[in-house]
Amino acid sequence: HSRVGNGLDASDRDGVINIAQWPIKGMYLPDSIQTFKDRGTTLLVMANEGDSRAYEGFDEEERIGGITLDPIAFPNATALQASSQLGRLKVTSTLGDTDGDGDFDALYSYGARSISIRRTDGTIVFDSGDAIERLVAAELPANFNAASDSNAFDGRSDDKGPEPEGVVVAKAFGKDLVFLGLERVGGIVIFDISCPEQTEIIGYINTRDFSEDPIADLLTAG
């Protein structure tokens, strides 16, 4: 996430939309994978939601504000660990201590907040980077990164942002398309994958009514 085009909003406590580059790495950890053919070649589409191992007996989740950062790798550790910066972001405790001295030399967060298209050997053909999160920011600025059970602005930025969840590959209007569901803020992002290397977003549909209480609606529907 330190590269241009791969930024993310890392804090739910800064009160603003701040999709920026940060000195962290994201583990892709796709939630769903679909295949399609491009000129006879099988390609994979992955929704890079990310998920942690947090259950009875083992929990790898840590917030950056609560761990010790290596002073050489992170000379500005105090600033980075503020809640308005990286302090609230969740990372794994199982990676990052590269020299075994008890502090973190690298940081690995969950998911990439993107979709990837890969060859079957794992080579990346396309990755959407921070385009999905920027789309949500543009389309839903008042409810940016809202959770599924709350309309609160910026509520999921410290977790996995909009959380790309499920992908469906289809053909329509002479194009090869991917329909991507966002788990938290909701909605369907539509990608044109007719030329996989030049995949682009061509639409976003979100029928969620942010004036309503999502919990009340869920209980009524249930």
PDB file of C-alpha atoms in Angstrom:
ATOM      1  CA  HIS A   1       0.000   0.000   0.000  1.00  0.00           C
ATOM      2  CA  SER A   2       3.010   2.292  -0.252  1.00  0.00           C
ATOM      3  CA  ARG A   3       2.649   2.425  -4.040  1.00  0.00           C
ATOM      4  CA  VAL A   4       0.682   5.059  -5.925  1.00  0.00           C
ATOM      5  CA  GLY A   5      -2.664   3.562  -6.930  1.00  0.00           C
ATOM      6  CA  ASN A   6      -2.634   1.064  -4.038  1.00  0.00           C
ATOM      7  CA  GLY A   7      -3.524   3.415  -1.197  1.00  0.00           C
ATOM      8  CA  LEU A   8      -6.225   2.949   1.415  1.00  0.00           C
ATOM      9  CA  ASP A   9      -8.068   4.825   4.127  1.00  0.00           C
ATOM     10  CA  ALA A  10      -6.550   3.332   7.279  1.00  0.00           C
ATOM     11  CA  SER A  11      -8.414   5.097  10.094  1.00  0.00           C
ATOM     12  CA  ASP A  12     -11.974   5.303  11.359  1.00  0.00           C
ATOM     13  CA  ARG A  13     -10.983   8.083  13.763  1.00  0.00           C
ATOM     14  CA  ASP A  14      -9.698  10.834  11.465  1.00  0.00           C
ATOM     15  CA  GLY A  15     -13.100  12.228  10.473  1.00  0.00           C
ATOM     16  CA  VAL A  16     -12.182  12.543   6.790  1.00  0.00           C
ATOM     17  CA  ILE A  17     -11.769  10.476   3.636  1.00  0.00           C
ATOM     18  CA  ASN A  18      -8.013   9.919   3.441  1.00  0.00           C
ATOM     19  CA  ILE A  19      -7.051   7.348   0.818  1.00  0.00           C
ATOM     20  CA  ALA A  20      -3.282   7.558   0.882  1.00  0.00           C
ATOM     21  CA  GLN A  21      -0.090   5.546   0.577  1.00  0.00           C
ATOM     22  CA  TRP A  22       1.082   3.927   3.812  1.00  0.00           C
ATOM     23  CA  PRO A  23       4.138   1.782   4.730  1.00  0.00           C
ATOM     24  CA  ILE A  24       2.129  -1.437   4.986  1.00  0.00           C
ATOM     25  CA  LYS A  25       1.459  -4.508   2.855  1.00  0.00           C
ATOM     26  CA  GLY A  26      -1.920  -6.096   2.244  1.00  0.00           C
ATOM     27  CA  MET A  27      -2.436  -9.854   2.124  1.00  0.00           C
ATOM     28  CA  TYR A  28      -4.808 -10.461  -0.799  1.00  0.00           C
ATOM     29  CA  LEU A  29      -6.774 -13.269   0.914  1.00  0.00           C
ATOM     30  CA  PRO A  30      -9.563 -13.533  -1.700  1.00  0.00           C
ATOM     31  CA  ASP A  31     -13.032 -14.307  -0.393  1.00  0.00           C
ATOM     32  CA  SER A  32     -14.241 -15.637  -3.730  1.00  0.00           C
ATOM     33  CA  ILE A  33     -12.650 -16.696  -7.011  1.00  0.00           C
ATOM     34  CA  GLN A  34     -14.151 -17.158 -10.467  1.00  0.00           C
ATOM     35  CA  THR A  35     -12.607 -18.240 -13.765  1.00  0.00           C
ATOM     36  CA  PHE A  36     -13.120 -17.090 -17.337  1.00  0.00           C
ATOM     37  CA  LYS A  37     -11.502 -17.596 -20.728  1.00  0.00           C
ATOM     38  CA  ASP A  38      -9.602 -14.892 -22.570  1.00  0.00           C
ATOM     39  CA  ARG A  39      -8.468 -15.889 -26.057  1.00  0.00           C
ATOM     40  CA  GLY A  40      -8.335 -19.509 -24.946  1.00  0.00           C
ATOM     41  CA  THR A  41      -6.431 -18.812 -21.724  1.00  0.00           C
ATOM     42  CA  THR A  42      -8.000 -19.461 -18.328  1.00  0.00           C
ATOM     43  CA  LEU A  43      -7.834 -16.466 -15.998  1.00  0.00           C
ATOM     44  CA  LEU A  44      -8.895 -16.055 -12.370  1.00  0.00           C
ATOM     45  CA  VAL A  45     -10.878 -13.168 -10.899  1.00  0.00           C
ATOM     46  CA  MET A  46     -10.388 -12.690  -7.158  1.00  0.00           C
ATOM     47  CA  ALA A  47     -12.305 -10.533  -4.678  1.00  0.00           C
ATOM     48  CA  ASN A  48      -9.577  -9.528  -2.246  1.00  0.00           C
ATOM     49  CA  GLU A  49     -11.615  -9.048   0.912  1.00  0.00           C
ATOM     50  CA  GLY A  50      -9.167 -10.399   3.474  1.00  0.00           C
ATOM     51  CA  ASP A  51     -10.033 -12.223   6.674  1.00  0.00           C
ATOM     52  CA  SER A  52      -8.229 -12.817   9.945  1.00  0.00           C
ATOM     53  CA  ARG A  53      -7.892 -15.944  12.042  1.00  0.00           C
ATOM     54  CA  ALA A  54      -9.583 -14.871  15.260  1.00  0.00           C
ATOM     55  CA  TYR A  55     -11.264 -17.598  17.235  1.00  0.00           C
ATOM     56  CA  GLU A  56     -11.031 -19.478  20.523  1.00  0.00           C
ATOM     57  CA  GLY A  57      -7.487 -20.719  20.982  1.00  0.00           C
ATOM     58  CA  PHE A  58      -5.860 -18.479  18.406  1.00  0.00           C
ATOM     59  CA  ASP A  59      -6.190 -14.808  17.509  1.00  0.00           C
ATOM     60  CA  GLU A  60      -3.709 -13.110  15.185  1.00  0.00           C
ATOM     61  CA  GLU A  61      -5.375  -9.671  15.117  1.00  0.00           C
ATOM     62  CA  GLU A  62      -3.432  -6.678  16.381  1.00  0.00           C
ATOM     63  CA  ARG A  63      -3.903  -2.959  15.933  1.00  0.00           C
ATOM     64  CA  ILE A  64      -0.812  -1.092  14.821  1.00  0.00           C
ATOM     65  CA  GLY A  65      -1.200   1.304  17.733  1.00  0.00           C
ATOM     66  CA  GLY A  66      -0.746  -1.573  20.185  1.00  0.00           C
ATOM     67  CA  ILE A  67       2.426  -3.190  18.853  1.00  0.00           C
ATOM     68  CA  THR A  68       6.124  -2.277  18.924  1.00  0.00           C
ATOM     69  CA  LEU A  69       7.508  -0.990  15.633  1.00  0.00           C
ATOM     70  CA  ASP A  70      11.154  -1.336  14.718  1.00  0.00           C
ATOM     71  CA  PRO A  71      12.749   2.128  15.067  1.00  0.00           C
ATOM     72  CA  ILE A  72      14.869   1.684  11.951  1.00  0.00           C
ATOM     73  CA  ALA A  73      12.070   0.432   9.700  1.00  0.00           C
ATOM     74  CA  PHE A  74       9.640   2.980  11.152  1.00  0.00           C
ATOM     75  CA  PRO A  75      11.563   6.046  12.352  1.00  0.00           C
ATOM     76  CA  ASN A  76       8.259   7.957  12.576  1.00  0.00           C
ATOM     77  CA  ALA A  77       6.555   5.228  14.604  1.00  0.00           C
ATOM     78  CA  THR A  78       4.992   7.589  17.149  1.00  0.00           C
ATOM     79  CA  ALA A  79       3.220   9.564  14.453  1.00  0.00           C
ATOM     80  CA  LEU A  80       2.165   6.454  12.517  1.00  0.00           C
ATOM     81  CA  GLN A  81       0.663   4.852  15.610  1.00  0.00           C
ATOM     82  CA  ALA A  82      -1.742   7.721  16.240  1.00  0.00           C
ATOM     83  CA  SER A  83      -5.396   6.707  15.908  1.00  0.00           C
ATOM     84  CA  SER A  84      -5.847   9.221  13.101  1.00  0.00           C
ATOM     85  CA  GLN A  85      -3.018   7.600  11.135  1.00  0.00           C
ATOM     86  CA  LEU A  86      -2.304   3.837  11.212  1.00  0.00           C
ATOM     87  CA  GLY A  87      -2.924   3.158  14.893  1.00  0.00           C
ATOM     88  CA  ARG A  88      -6.402   1.713  14.396  1.00  0.00           C
ATOM     89  CA  LEU A  89      -5.607  -0.504  11.399  1.00  0.00           C
ATOM     90  CA  LYS A  90      -5.675  -4.246  12.034  1.00  0.00           C
ATOM     91  CA  VAL A  91      -2.659  -6.346  11.057  1.00  0.00           C
ATOM     92  CA  THR A  92      -1.494  -9.907  11.637  1.00  0.00           C
ATOM     93  CA  SER A  93       0.854 -10.762  14.483  1.00  0.00           C
ATOM     94  CA  THR A  94       2.201 -13.762  12.554  1.00  0.00           C
ATOM     95  CA  LEU A  95       4.249 -11.793  10.011  1.00  0.00           C
ATOM     96  CA  GLY A  96       6.571  -8.822  10.099  1.00  0.00           C
ATOM     97  CA  ASP A  97       9.191  -9.582  12.753  1.00  0.00           C
ATOM     98  CA  THR A  98      11.790 -10.407  10.113  1.00  0.00           C
ATOM     99  CA  ASP A  99      14.815 -10.485  12.434  1.00  0.00           C
ATOM    100  CA  GLY A 100      13.140 -12.191  15.390  1.00  0.00           C
ATOM    101  CA  ASP A 101      13.846  -9.435  17.913  1.00  0.00           C
ATOM    102  CA  GLY A 102      10.255  -8.969  19.059  1.00  0.00           C
ATOM    103  CA  ASP A 103       9.327  -5.826  17.166  1.00  0.00           C
ATOM    104  CA  PHE A 104       7.727  -5.387  13.743  1.00  0.00           C
ATOM    105  CA  ASP A 105       9.923  -4.604  10.749  1.00  0.00           C
ATOM    106  CA  ALA A 106       6.989  -4.859   8.317  1.00  0.00           C
ATOM    107  CA  LEU A 107       3.213  -4.649   8.625  1.00  0.00           C
ATOM    108  CA  TYR A 108       0.675  -6.916   6.930  1.00  0.00           C
ATOM    109  CA  SER A 109      -2.992  -5.912   6.849  1.00  0.00           C
ATOM    110  CA  TYR A 110      -5.968  -7.995   5.741  1.00  0.00           C
ATOM    111  CA  GLY A 111      -7.112  -7.888   2.125  1.00  0.00           C
ATOM    112  CA  ALA A 112      -6.236  -5.509  -0.683  1.00  0.00           C
ATOM    113  CA  ARG A 113      -9.631  -3.750  -1.047  1.00  0.00           C
ATOM    114  CA  SER A 114      -9.411  -4.664  -4.738  1.00  0.00           C
ATOM    115  CA  ILE A 115     -10.123  -7.284  -7.354  1.00  0.00           C
ATOM    116  CA  SER A 116      -7.299  -9.058  -9.146  1.00  0.00           C
ATOM    117  CA  ILE A 117      -7.160 -10.892 -12.437  1.00  0.00           C
ATOM    118  CA  ARG A 118      -4.428 -13.536 -12.463  1.00  0.00           C
ATOM    119  CA  ARG A 119      -3.109 -16.253 -14.688  1.00  0.00           C
ATOM    120  CA  THR A 120      -3.344 -19.765 -13.295  1.00  0.00           C
ATOM    121  CA  ASP A 121       0.322 -19.571 -12.237  1.00  0.00           C
ATOM    122  CA  GLY A 122      -0.548 -16.610 -10.002  1.00  0.00           C
ATOM    123  CA  THR A 123       0.867 -13.875 -12.220  1.00  0.00           C
ATOM    124  CA  ILE A 124      -1.172 -10.669 -11.908  1.00  0.00           C
ATOM    125  CA  VAL A 125      -2.710  -9.435 -15.161  1.00  0.00           C
ATOM    126  CA  PHE A 126      -4.689  -6.629 -13.515  1.00  0.00           C
ATOM    127  CA  ASP A 127      -5.379  -5.301 -10.041  1.00  0.00           C
ATOM    128  CA  SER A 128      -7.858  -2.525  -9.268  1.00  0.00           C
ATOM    129  CA  GLY A 129      -5.729  -1.123  -6.424  1.00  0.00           C
ATOM    130  CA  ASP A 130      -7.569   1.624  -4.561  1.00  0.00           C
ATOM    131  CA  ALA A 131     -10.113   2.236  -7.359  1.00  0.00           C
ATOM    132  CA  ILE A 132     -13.002   0.589  -5.484  1.00  0.00           C
ATOM    133  CA  GLU A 133     -12.481   2.601  -2.314  1.00  0.00           C
ATOM    134  CA  ARG A 134     -12.129   5.786  -4.377  1.00  0.00           C
ATOM    135  CA  LEU A 135     -15.378   4.915  -6.181  1.00  0.00           C
ATOM    136  CA  VAL A 136     -17.216   4.565  -2.860  1.00  0.00           C
ATOM    137  CA  ALA A 137     -15.723   7.880  -1.713  1.00  0.00           C
ATOM    138  CA  ALA A 138     -16.996   9.609  -4.854  1.00  0.00           C
ATOM    139  CA  GLU A 139     -20.435   8.005  -4.914  1.00  0.00           C
ATOM    140  CA  LEU A 140     -21.215   7.891  -1.169  1.00  0.00           C
ATOM    141  CA  PRO A 141     -19.108  10.580   0.520  1.00  0.00           C
ATOM    142  CA  ALA A 142     -21.475  10.953   3.485  1.00  0.00           C
ATOM    143  CA  ASN A 143     -21.469   7.208   4.181  1.00  0.00           C
ATOM    144  CA  PHE A 144     -17.961   6.324   3.049  1.00  0.00           C
ATOM    145  CA  ASN A 145     -16.847   2.902   4.348  1.00  0.00           C
ATOM    146  CA  ALA A 146     -20.015   2.483   6.386  1.00  0.00           C
ATOM    147  CA  ALA A 147     -20.566  -0.877   8.028  1.00  0.00           C
ATOM    148  CA  SER A 148     -23.419  -3.209   7.102  1.00  0.00           C
ATOM    149  CA  ASP A 149     -25.070  -2.652  10.489  1.00  0.00           C
ATOM    150  CA  SER A 150     -24.423   1.085  10.805  1.00  0.00           C
ATOM    151  CA  ASN A 151     -24.646   4.118   8.549  1.00  0.00           C
ATOM    152  CA  ALA A 152     -21.763   5.829  10.342  1.00  0.00           C
ATOM    153  CA  PHE A 153     -19.214   7.556   8.122  1.00  0.00           C
ATOM    154  CA  ASP A 154     -15.773   5.880   7.927  1.00  0.00           C
ATOM    155  CA  GLY A 155     -16.764   3.014  10.221  1.00  0.00           C
ATOM    156  CA  ARG A 156     -14.866   0.234   8.428  1.00  0.00           C
ATOM    157  CA  SER A 157     -11.687   2.020   7.354  1.00  0.00           C
ATOM    158  CA  ASP A 158      -9.665   0.418  10.161  1.00  0.00           C
ATOM    159  CA  ASP A 159     -10.781  -3.030   9.011  1.00  0.00           C
ATOM    160  CA  LYS A 160     -11.133  -3.802   5.312  1.00  0.00           C
ATOM    161  CA  GLY A 161     -12.900  -0.766   3.919  1.00  0.00           C
ATOM    162  CA  PRO A 162     -15.700  -1.617   1.463  1.00  0.00           C
ATOM    163  CA  GLU A 163     -14.724  -5.332   1.586  1.00  0.00           C
ATOM    164  CA  PRO A 164     -14.889  -6.844  -1.913  1.00  0.00           C
ATOM    165  CA  GLU A 165     -16.869 -10.007  -1.203  1.00  0.00           C
ATOM    166  CA  GLY A 166     -18.242 -11.956  -4.173  1.00  0.00           C
ATOM    167  CA  VAL A 167     -17.604 -11.979  -7.922  1.00  0.00           C
ATOM    168  CA  VAL A 168     -19.728 -13.190 -10.824  1.00  0.00           C
ATOM    169  CA  VAL A 169     -18.430 -13.310 -14.392  1.00  0.00           C
ATOM    170  CA  ALA A 170     -20.969 -12.829 -17.194  1.00  0.00           C
ATOM    171  CA  LYS A 171     -21.404 -11.764 -20.798  1.00  0.00           C
ATOM    172  CA  ALA A 172     -23.771  -8.902 -21.633  1.00  0.00           C
ATOM    173  CA  PHE A 173     -24.080  -6.340 -24.429  1.00  0.00           C
ATOM    174  CA  GLY A 174     -21.176  -7.952 -26.243  1.00  0.00           C
ATOM    175  CA  LYS A 175     -18.825  -7.477 -23.287  1.00  0.00           C
ATOM    176  CA  ASP A 176     -17.218  -9.697 -20.685  1.00  0.00           C
ATOM    177  CA  LEU A 177     -18.193  -8.317 -17.296  1.00  0.00           C
ATOM    178  CA  VAL A 178     -17.472  -8.876 -13.627  1.00  0.00           C
ATOM    179  CA  PHE A 179     -20.094  -8.029 -11.026  1.00  0.00           C
ATOM    180  CA  LEU A 180     -18.508  -7.466  -7.620  1.00  0.00           C
ATOM    181  CA  GLY A 181     -20.507  -7.322  -4.401  1.00  0.00           C
ATOM    182  CA  LEU A 182     -19.264  -5.108  -1.556  1.00  0.00           C
ATOM    183  CA  GLU A 183     -20.030  -6.676   1.812  1.00  0.00           C
ATOM    184  CA  ARG A 184     -20.150  -3.667   4.112  1.00  0.00           C
ATOM    185  CA  VAL A 185     -21.232  -0.440   2.448  1.00  0.00           C
ATOM    186  CA  GLY A 186     -23.107  -2.551  -0.083  1.00  0.00           C
ATOM    187  CA  GLY A 187     -23.712  -2.307  -3.787  1.00  0.00           C
ATOM    188  CA  ILE A 188     -22.482  -3.940  -6.974  1.00  0.00           C
ATOM    189  CA  VAL A 189     -19.422  -2.680  -8.864  1.00  0.00           C
ATOM    190  CA  ILE A 190     -19.384  -3.561 -12.561  1.00  0.00           C
ATOM    191  CA  PHE A 191     -16.101  -4.094 -14.407  1.00  0.00           C
ATOM    192  CA  ASP A 192     -15.541  -4.497 -18.128  1.00  0.00           C
ATOM    193  CA  ILE A 193     -12.945  -7.283 -18.481  1.00  0.00           C
ATOM    194  CA  SER A 194     -13.186  -7.644 -22.270  1.00  0.00           C
ATOM    195  CA  CYS A 195      -9.496  -6.736 -22.375  1.00  0.00           C
ATOM    196  CA  PRO A 196      -8.272  -8.053 -19.003  1.00  0.00           C
ATOM    197  CA  GLU A 197      -5.091  -5.971 -18.974  1.00  0.00           C
ATOM    198  CA  GLN A 198      -7.199  -2.819 -19.364  1.00  0.00           C
ATOM    199  CA  THR A 199     -10.056  -3.732 -17.017  1.00  0.00           C
ATOM    200  CA  GLU A 200     -12.135  -0.728 -16.032  1.00  0.00           C
ATOM    201  CA  ILE A 201     -15.052   0.115 -13.785  1.00  0.00           C
ATOM    202  CA  ILE A 202     -18.139   0.942 -15.845  1.00  0.00           C
ATOM    203  CA  GLY A 203     -20.799   1.170 -13.161  1.00  0.00           C
ATOM    204  CA  TYR A 204     -21.797   1.040  -9.508  1.00  0.00           C
ATOM    205  CA  ILE A 205     -25.290   0.271  -8.232  1.00  0.00           C
ATOM    206  CA  ASN A 206     -26.206   0.729  -4.584  1.00  0.00           C
ATOM    207  CA  THR A 207     -29.882   0.721  -3.604  1.00  0.00           C
ATOM    208  CA  ARG A 208     -29.227   0.959   0.142  1.00  0.00           C
ATOM    209  CA  ASP A 209     -31.311   3.618   1.896  1.00  0.00           C
ATOM    210  CA  PHE A 210     -28.916   5.319   4.303  1.00  0.00           C
ATOM    211  CA  SER A 211     -31.773   7.247   5.887  1.00  0.00           C
ATOM    212  CA  GLU A 212     -33.045   4.010   7.436  1.00  0.00           C
ATOM    213  CA  ASP A 213     -31.702   2.023  10.405  1.00  0.00           C
ATOM    214  CA  PRO A 214     -30.034  -1.081   8.896  1.00  0.00           C
ATOM    215  CA  ILE A 215     -30.541  -3.119  12.080  1.00  0.00           C
ATOM    216  CA  ALA A 216     -34.254  -2.300  12.235  1.00  0.00           C
ATOM    217  CA  ASP A 217     -34.612  -3.149   8.555  1.00  0.00           C
ATOM    218  CA  LEU A 218     -32.848  -6.473   9.083  1.00  0.00           C
ATOM    219  CA  LEU A 219     -35.088  -7.413  12.003  1.00  0.00           C
ATOM    220  CA  THR A 220     -38.184  -6.445  10.007  1.00  0.00           C
ATOM    221  CA  ALA A 221     -37.054  -8.434   6.976  1.00  0.00           C
ATOM    222  CA  GLY A 222     -36.184 -11.413   9.174  1.00  0.00           C
TER     223      GLY A 222
END
